[in-house]
Short mmCIF file of C-alpha atoms and ligand atoms in Angstrom, two decimals:
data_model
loop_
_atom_site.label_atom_id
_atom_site.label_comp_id
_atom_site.label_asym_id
_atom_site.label_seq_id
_atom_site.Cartn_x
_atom_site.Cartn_y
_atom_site.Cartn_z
CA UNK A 1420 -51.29 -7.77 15.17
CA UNK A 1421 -51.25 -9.47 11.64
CA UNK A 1422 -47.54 -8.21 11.11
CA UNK A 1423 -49.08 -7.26 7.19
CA UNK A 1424 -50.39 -10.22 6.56
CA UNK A 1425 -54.24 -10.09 5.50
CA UNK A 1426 -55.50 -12.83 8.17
CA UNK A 1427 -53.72 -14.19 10.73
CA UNK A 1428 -53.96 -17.56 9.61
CA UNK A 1429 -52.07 -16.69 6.79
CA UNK A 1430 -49.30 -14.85 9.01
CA UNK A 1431 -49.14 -18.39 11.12
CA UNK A 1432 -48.73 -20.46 7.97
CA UNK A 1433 -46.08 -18.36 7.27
CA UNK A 1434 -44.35 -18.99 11.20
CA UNK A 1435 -44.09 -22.16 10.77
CA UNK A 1436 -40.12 -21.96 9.86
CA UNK A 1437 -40.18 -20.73 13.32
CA UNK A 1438 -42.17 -22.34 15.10
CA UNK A 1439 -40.84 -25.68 14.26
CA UNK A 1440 -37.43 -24.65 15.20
CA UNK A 1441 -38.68 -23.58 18.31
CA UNK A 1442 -40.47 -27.33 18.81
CA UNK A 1443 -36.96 -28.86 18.35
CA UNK A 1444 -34.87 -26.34 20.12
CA UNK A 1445 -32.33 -28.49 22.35
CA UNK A 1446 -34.13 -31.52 22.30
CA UNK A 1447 -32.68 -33.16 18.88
CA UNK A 1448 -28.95 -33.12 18.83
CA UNK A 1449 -27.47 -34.32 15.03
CA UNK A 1450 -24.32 -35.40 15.80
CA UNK A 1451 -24.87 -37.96 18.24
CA UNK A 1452 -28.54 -38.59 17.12
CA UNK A 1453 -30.13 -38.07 20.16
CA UNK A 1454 -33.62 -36.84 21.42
CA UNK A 1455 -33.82 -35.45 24.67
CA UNK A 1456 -36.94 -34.57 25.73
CA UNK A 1457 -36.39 -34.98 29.63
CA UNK A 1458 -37.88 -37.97 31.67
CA UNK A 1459 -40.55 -38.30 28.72
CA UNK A 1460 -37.89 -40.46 27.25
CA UNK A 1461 -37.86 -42.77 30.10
CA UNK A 1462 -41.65 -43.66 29.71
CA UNK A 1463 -41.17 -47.06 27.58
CA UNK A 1464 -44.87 -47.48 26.41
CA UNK A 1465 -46.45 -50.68 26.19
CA UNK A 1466 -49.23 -49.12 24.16
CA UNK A 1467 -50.00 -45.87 23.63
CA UNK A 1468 -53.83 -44.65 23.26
CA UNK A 1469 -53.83 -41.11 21.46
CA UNK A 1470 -57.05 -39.36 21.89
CA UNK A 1471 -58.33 -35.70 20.27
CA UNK A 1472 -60.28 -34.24 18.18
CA UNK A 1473 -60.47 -32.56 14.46
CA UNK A 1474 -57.21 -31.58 13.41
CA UNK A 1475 -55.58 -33.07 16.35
CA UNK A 1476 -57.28 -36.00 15.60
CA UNK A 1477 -55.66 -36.27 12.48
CA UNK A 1478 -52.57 -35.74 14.37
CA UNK A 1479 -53.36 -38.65 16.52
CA UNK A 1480 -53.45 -40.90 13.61
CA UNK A 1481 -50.23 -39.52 12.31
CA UNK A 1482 -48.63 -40.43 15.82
CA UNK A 1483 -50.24 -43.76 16.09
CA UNK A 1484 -48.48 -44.65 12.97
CA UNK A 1485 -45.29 -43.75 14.30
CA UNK A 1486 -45.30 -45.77 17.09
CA UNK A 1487 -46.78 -48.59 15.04
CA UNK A 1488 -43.90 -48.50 13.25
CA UNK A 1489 -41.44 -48.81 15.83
CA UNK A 1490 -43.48 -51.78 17.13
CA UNK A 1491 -45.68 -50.38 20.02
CA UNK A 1492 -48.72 -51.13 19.46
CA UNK A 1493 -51.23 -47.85 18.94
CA UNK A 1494 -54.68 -46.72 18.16
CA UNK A 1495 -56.04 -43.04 17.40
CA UNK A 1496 -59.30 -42.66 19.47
CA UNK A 1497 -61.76 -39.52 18.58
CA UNK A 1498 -61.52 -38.02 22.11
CA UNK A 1499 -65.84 -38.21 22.52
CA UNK A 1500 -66.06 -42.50 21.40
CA UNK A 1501 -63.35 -42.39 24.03
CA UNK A 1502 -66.25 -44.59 25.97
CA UNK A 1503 -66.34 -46.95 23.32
CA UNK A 1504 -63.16 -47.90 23.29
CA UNK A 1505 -60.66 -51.23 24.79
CA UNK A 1506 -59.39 -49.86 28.02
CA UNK A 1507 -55.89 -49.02 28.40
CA UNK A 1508 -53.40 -51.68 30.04
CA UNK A 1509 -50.83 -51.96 32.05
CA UNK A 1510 -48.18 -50.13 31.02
CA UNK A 1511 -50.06 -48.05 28.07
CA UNK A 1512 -49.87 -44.16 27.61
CA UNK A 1513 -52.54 -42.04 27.01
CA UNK A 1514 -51.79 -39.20 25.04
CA UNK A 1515 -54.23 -36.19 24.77
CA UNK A 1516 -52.84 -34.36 22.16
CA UNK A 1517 -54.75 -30.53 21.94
CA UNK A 1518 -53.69 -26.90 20.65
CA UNK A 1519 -55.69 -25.44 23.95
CA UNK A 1520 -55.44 -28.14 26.48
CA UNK A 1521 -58.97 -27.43 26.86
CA UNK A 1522 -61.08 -29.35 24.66
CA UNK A 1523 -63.44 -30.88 26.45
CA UNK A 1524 -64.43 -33.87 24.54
CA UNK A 1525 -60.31 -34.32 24.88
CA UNK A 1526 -60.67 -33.58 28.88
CA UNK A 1527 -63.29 -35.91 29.72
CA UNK A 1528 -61.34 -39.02 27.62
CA UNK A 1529 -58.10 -38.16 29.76
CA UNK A 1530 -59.72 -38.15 33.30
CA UNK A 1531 -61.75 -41.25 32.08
CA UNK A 1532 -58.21 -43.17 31.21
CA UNK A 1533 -56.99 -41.67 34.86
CA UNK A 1534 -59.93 -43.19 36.29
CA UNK A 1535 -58.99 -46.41 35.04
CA UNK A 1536 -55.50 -46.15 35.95
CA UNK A 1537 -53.45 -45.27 32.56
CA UNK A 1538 -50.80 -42.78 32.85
CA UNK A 1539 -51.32 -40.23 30.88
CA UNK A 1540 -49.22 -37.29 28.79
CA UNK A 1541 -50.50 -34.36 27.31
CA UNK A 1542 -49.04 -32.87 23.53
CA UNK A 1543 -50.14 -29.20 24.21
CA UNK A 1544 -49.29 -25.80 23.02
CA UNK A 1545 -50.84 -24.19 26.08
CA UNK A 1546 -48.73 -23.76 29.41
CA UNK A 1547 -50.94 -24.04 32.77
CA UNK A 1548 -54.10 -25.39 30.20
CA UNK A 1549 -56.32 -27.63 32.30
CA UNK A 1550 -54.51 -30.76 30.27
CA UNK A 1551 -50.95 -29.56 31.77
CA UNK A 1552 -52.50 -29.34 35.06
CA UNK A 1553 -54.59 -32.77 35.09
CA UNK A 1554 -51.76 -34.79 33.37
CA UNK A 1555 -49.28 -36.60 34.41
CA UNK A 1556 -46.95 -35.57 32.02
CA UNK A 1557 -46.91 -33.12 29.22
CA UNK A 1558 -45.12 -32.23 26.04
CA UNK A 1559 -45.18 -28.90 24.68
CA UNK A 1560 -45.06 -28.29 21.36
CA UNK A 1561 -43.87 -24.90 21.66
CA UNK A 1562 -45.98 -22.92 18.55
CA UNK A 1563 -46.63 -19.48 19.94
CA UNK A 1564 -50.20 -18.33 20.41
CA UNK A 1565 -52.68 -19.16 17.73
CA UNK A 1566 -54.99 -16.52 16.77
CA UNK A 1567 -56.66 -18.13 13.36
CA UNK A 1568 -59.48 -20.72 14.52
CA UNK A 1569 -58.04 -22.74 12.12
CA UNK A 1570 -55.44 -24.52 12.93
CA UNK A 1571 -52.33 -24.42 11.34
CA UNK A 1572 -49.28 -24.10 12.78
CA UNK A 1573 -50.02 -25.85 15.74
CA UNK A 1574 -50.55 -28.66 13.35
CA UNK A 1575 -46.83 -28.80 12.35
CA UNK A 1576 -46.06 -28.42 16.00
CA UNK A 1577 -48.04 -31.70 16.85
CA UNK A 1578 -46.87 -33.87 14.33
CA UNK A 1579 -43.17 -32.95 15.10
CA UNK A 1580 -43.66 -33.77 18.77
CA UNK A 1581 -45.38 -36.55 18.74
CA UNK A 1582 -41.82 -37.56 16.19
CA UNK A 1583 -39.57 -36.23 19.48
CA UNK A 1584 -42.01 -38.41 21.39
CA UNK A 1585 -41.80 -41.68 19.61
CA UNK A 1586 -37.88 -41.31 19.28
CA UNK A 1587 -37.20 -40.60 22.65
CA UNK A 1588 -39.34 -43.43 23.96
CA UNK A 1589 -39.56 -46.47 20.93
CA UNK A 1590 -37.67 -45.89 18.19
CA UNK A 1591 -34.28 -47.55 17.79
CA UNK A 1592 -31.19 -45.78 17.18
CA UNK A 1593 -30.77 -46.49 13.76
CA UNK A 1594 -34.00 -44.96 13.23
CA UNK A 1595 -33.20 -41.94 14.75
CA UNK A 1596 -30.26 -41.18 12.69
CA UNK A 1597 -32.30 -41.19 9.42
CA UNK A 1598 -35.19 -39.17 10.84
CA UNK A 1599 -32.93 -36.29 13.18
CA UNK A 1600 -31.83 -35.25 10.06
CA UNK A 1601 -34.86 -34.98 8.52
CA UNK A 1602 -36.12 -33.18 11.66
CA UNK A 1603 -33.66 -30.88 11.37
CA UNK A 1604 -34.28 -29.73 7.94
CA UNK A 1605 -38.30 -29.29 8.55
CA UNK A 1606 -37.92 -25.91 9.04
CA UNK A 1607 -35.98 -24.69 5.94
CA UNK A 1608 -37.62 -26.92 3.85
CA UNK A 1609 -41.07 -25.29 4.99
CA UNK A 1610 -39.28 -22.00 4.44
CA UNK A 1611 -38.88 -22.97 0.80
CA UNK A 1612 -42.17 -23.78 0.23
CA UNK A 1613 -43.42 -20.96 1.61
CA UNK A 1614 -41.19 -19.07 -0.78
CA UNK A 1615 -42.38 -20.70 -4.09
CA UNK A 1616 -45.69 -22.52 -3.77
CA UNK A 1617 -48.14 -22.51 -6.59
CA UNK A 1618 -51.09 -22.95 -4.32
CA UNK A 1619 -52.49 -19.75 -5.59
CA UNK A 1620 -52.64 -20.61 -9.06
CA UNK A 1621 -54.12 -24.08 -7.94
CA UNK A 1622 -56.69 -21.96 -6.00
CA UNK A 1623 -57.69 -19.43 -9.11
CA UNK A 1624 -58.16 -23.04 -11.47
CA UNK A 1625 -60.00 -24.85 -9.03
CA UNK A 1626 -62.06 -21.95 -6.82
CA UNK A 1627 -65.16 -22.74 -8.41
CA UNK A 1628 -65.40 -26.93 -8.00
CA UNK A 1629 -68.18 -28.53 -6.83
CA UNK A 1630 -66.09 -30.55 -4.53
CA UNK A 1631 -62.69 -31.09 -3.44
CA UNK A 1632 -61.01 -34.36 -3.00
CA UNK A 1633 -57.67 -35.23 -0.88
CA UNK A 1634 -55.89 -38.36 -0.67
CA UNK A 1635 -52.77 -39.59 0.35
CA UNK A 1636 -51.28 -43.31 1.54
CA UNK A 1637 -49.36 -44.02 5.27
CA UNK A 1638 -48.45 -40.77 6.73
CA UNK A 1639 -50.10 -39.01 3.72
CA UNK A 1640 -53.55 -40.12 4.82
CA UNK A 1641 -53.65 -38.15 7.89
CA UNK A 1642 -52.78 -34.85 5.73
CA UNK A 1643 -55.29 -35.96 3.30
CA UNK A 1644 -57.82 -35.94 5.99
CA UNK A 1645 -56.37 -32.45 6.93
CA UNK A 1646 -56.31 -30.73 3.69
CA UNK A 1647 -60.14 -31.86 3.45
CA UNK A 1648 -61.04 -30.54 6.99
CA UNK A 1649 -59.20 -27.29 6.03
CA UNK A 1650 -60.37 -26.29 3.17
CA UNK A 1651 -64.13 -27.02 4.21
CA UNK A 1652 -63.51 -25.01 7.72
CA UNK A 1653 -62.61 -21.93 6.01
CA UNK A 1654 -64.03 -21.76 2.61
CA UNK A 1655 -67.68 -23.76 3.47
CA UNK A 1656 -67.09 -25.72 0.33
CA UNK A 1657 -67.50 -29.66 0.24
CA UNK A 1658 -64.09 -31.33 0.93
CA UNK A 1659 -63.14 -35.08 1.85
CA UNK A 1660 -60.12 -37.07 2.46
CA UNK A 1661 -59.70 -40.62 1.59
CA UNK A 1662 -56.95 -43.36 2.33
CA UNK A 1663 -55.90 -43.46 -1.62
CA UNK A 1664 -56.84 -47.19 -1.77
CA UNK A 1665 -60.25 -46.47 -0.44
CA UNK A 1666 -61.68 -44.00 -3.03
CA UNK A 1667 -62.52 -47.16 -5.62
CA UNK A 1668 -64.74 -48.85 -3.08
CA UNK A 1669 -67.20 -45.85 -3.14
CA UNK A 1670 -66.72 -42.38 -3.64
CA UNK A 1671 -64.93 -42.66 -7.25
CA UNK A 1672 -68.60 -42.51 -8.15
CA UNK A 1673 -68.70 -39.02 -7.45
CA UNK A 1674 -65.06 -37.93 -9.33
CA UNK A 1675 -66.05 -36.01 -12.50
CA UNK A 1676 -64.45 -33.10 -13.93
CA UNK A 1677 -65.90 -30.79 -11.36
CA UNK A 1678 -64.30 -32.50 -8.53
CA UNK A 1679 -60.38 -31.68 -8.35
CA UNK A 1680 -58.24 -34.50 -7.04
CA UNK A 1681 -55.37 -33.72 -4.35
CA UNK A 1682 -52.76 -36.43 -4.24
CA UNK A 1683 -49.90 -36.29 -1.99
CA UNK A 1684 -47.22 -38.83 -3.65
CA UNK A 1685 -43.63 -39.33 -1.41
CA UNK A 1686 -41.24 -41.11 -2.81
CA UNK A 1687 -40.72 -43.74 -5.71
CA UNK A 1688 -41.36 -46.58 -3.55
CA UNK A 1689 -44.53 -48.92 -3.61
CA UNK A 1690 -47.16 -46.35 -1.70
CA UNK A 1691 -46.10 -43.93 -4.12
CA UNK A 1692 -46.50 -46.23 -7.16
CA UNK A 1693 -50.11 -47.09 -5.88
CA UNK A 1694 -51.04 -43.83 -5.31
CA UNK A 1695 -50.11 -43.07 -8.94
CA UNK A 1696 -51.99 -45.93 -9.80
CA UNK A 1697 -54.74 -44.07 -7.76
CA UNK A 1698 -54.13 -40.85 -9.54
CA UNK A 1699 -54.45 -42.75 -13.42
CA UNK A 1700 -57.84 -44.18 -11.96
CA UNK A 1701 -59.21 -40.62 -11.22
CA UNK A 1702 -57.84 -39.15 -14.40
CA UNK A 1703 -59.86 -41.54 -16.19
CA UNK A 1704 -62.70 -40.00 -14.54
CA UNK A 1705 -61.38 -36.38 -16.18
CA UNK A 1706 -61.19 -35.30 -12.66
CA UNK A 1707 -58.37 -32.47 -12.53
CA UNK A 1708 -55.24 -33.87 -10.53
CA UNK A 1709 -53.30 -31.74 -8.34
CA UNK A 1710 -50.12 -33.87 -7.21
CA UNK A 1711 -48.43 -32.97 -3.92
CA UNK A 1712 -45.34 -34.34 -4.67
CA UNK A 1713 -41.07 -34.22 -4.43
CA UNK A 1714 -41.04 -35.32 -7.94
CA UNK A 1715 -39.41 -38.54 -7.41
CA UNK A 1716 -42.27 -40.89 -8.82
CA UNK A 1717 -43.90 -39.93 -12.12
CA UNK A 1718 -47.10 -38.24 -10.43
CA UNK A 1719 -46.27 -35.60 -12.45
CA UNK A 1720 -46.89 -36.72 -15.50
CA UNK A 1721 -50.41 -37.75 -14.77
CA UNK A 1722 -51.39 -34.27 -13.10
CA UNK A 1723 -52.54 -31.19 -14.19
CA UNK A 1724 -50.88 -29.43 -11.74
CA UNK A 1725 -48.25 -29.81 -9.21
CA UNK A 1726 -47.01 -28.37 -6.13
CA UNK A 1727 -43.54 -29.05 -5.32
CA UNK A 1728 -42.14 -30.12 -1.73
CA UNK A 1729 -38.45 -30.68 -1.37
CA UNK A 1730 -37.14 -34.41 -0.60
CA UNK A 1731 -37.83 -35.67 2.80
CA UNK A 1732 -38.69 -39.12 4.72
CA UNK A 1733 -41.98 -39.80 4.30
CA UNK A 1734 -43.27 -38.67 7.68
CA UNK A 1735 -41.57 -35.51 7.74
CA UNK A 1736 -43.08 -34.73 4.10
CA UNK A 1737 -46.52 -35.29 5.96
CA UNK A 1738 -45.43 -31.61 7.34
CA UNK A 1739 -44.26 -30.28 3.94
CA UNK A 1740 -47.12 -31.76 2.24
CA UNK A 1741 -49.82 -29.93 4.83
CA UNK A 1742 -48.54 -26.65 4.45
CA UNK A 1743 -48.79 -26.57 0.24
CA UNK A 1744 -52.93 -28.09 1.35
CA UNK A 1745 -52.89 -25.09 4.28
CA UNK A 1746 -52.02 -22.66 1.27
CA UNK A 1747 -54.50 -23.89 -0.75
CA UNK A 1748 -57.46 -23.48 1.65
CA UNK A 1749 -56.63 -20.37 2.51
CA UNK A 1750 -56.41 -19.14 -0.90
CA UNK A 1751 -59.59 -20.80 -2.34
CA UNK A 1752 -61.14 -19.09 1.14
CA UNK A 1753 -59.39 -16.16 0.32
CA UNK A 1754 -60.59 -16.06 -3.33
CA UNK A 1755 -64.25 -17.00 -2.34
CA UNK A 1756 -64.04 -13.34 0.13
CA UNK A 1757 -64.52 -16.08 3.50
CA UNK A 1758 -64.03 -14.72 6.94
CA UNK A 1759 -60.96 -16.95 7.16
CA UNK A 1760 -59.69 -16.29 10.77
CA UNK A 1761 -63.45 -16.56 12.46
CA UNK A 1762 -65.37 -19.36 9.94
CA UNK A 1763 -68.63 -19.20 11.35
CA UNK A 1764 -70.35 -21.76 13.53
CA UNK A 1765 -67.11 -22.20 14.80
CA UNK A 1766 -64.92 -21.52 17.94
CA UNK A 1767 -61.03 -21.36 18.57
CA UNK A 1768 -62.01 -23.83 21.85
CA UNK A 1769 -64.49 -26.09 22.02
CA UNK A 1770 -65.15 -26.31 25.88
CA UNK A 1771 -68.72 -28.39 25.84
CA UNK A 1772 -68.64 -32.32 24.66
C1 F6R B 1061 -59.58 -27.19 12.94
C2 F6R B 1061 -59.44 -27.09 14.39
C3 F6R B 1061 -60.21 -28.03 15.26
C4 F6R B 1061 -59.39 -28.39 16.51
C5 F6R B 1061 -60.22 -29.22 17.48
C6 F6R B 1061 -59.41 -29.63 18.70
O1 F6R B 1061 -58.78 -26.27 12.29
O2 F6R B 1061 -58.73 -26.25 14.88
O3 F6R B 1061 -60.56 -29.19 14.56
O4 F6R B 1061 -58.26 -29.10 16.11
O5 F6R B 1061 -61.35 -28.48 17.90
O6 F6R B 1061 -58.87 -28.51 19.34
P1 F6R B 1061 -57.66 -28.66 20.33
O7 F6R B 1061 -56.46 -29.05 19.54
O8 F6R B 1061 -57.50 -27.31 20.98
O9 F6R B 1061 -58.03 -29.72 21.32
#
């Protein structure tokens, strides 16, 4: 059941804490700054292909920056252009990353990488799925059953895999003892978010825009893309996400005062100072600013409202940063009397390409 909660989306935002503890359960170890996720660490990529779709998508990206940063060279691939993309090399990975293990856009892309001889690994939350079955390796992300269609929870649970993942198999040790840490605080730092979040007051101000924008630099760009696809899933509003750099070649000709302005900000360092630069541009537009932010720039000063996540490295903020946007969807849904946890048109799995 919904354990109280009035939709179970909200009850899985909310098990996050959880869930992500669960994820890392005897795989991270602090002291010695290890990952141990079994023989997965022994893969060694060359390359790594990460194909999906919708939110796991934007998961994809978020993983293909990791292991862009550790200098393996990656790509996110929507799981149905799959066709139109390089084929994988010799020693590349092709990582299907899915909630259900059943998408079959998802499917299709890993049998057609099997058919051209990649190996290929599967970041699932679904024991005995068709992807566990087919794949040659597989990576659970351990979220507990996910009843909301939208996914939320399982989004957490992806992006802090696909961290075990690139640690375990790329990263360097040095890396690895700034971002354990950080791993290991996810799931109280969630916890206080959860605890204190403004997103409903965000929600009230803004429930009535005419659209709502999302952006976000590096690892904030995928979460930008997510708060976008969130918000329009549930609450059949107009929502986009935009790299922060890219809104001036374009769409700042639709910011007015009707369109609120999301901006996730990490950091004092030079993406954050750009994206402030970002948020001054929309301001000038009188479009409302709602900075997603750990206070260490001066975002605040330029927004209208903020909602507070604790410090963190920048990729782990990409998980604090989602669940304030998760909030807000779900309260602008809420607010706007949506049937959150069955939108319509759409399905929990989508098992046709
Ligand atoms: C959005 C959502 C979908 C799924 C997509 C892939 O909230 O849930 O965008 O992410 O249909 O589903 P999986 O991860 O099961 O392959």
């Amino acid at each position: 059941g919904k354990s109280g909660y009035d939709h179970f989306m909200l009850k899985e935002i909310y098990e996050q804490p959880r869930a992500l503890r669960q994820c890392l359960r005897g795989r991270i170890e602090e002291q010695t700054a290890t990952v141990d996720i079994g023989d997965l660490g022994g893969l060694n990529p060359t390359g790594v292909q990460l194909v999906a779709c919708g939110t796991s998508y934007h998961a994809a990206k978020y993983g293909a920056q990791l292991f862009r940063d550790a200098g393996v060279s990656a790509q996110a691939l929507l799981a149905h252009e799959y066709a139109t993309a390089p084929p994988p090399i010799g020693n590349d990975l092709v990582v299907g990353i899915s909630q259900s293990g059943e998408t079959a856009d998802t499917l299709s892309a890993l049998r057609e990488a099997r058919r051209r001889g990649a190996r290929t690994l599967t970041v699932t939350n679904t024991v005995g799925s068709t992807m566990d079955r087919e794949c040659d390796h597989t990576l659970y992300i351990r979220s507990g059953p996910e009843i909301g269609v939208a996914a939320t929870k399982t989004f957490a649970g992806q992006l802090t895999a696909l961290n075990l993942l690139s640690l375990a198999t790329s990263e360097g040790s040095n890396k690895r003892r700034t971002v354990v840490p950080a791993l290991r605080d996810l799931a109280g730092h969630v916890q206080r978010i959860l605890d204190s979040s403004a997103a409903s007051t965000v929600a009230e101000q803004y429930d009535d825009a005419e659209s709502y924008f999302f952006i976000g630099r590096g690892y904030q760009h995928p979460v930008a893309l997510e708060g976008a696809l969130k918000l329009k899933e549930i609450s059949y509003e107009h929502a986009e996400g935009f790299a922060a750099g890219e809104l001036k070649h374009g769409s700042l000709a639709l910011v007015d005062e009707n369109t609120p302005v999301f901006a996730i900000v990490v950091g004092d360092g030079e993406k954050a100072q750009k994206t402030v630069g970002n948020i001054k541009e929309v301001e000038a537009r009188d479009a409302p600013v709602v900075a997603v932010t750990d206070g260490q720039s001066d975002a605040e000063r330029y927004a209208d409202h903020v909602l507070t996540i604790p410090e963190s490295r920048p990729r782990t903020a990409a998980v604090l940063a989602n669940v304030q946007l998760q909030l807000v969807a779900y309260h602008v849904a809420d607010r706007l009397g949506r049937s959150i946890d069955k939108p319509r048109n759409l399905a929990k799995s989508v098992t046709v390409e």
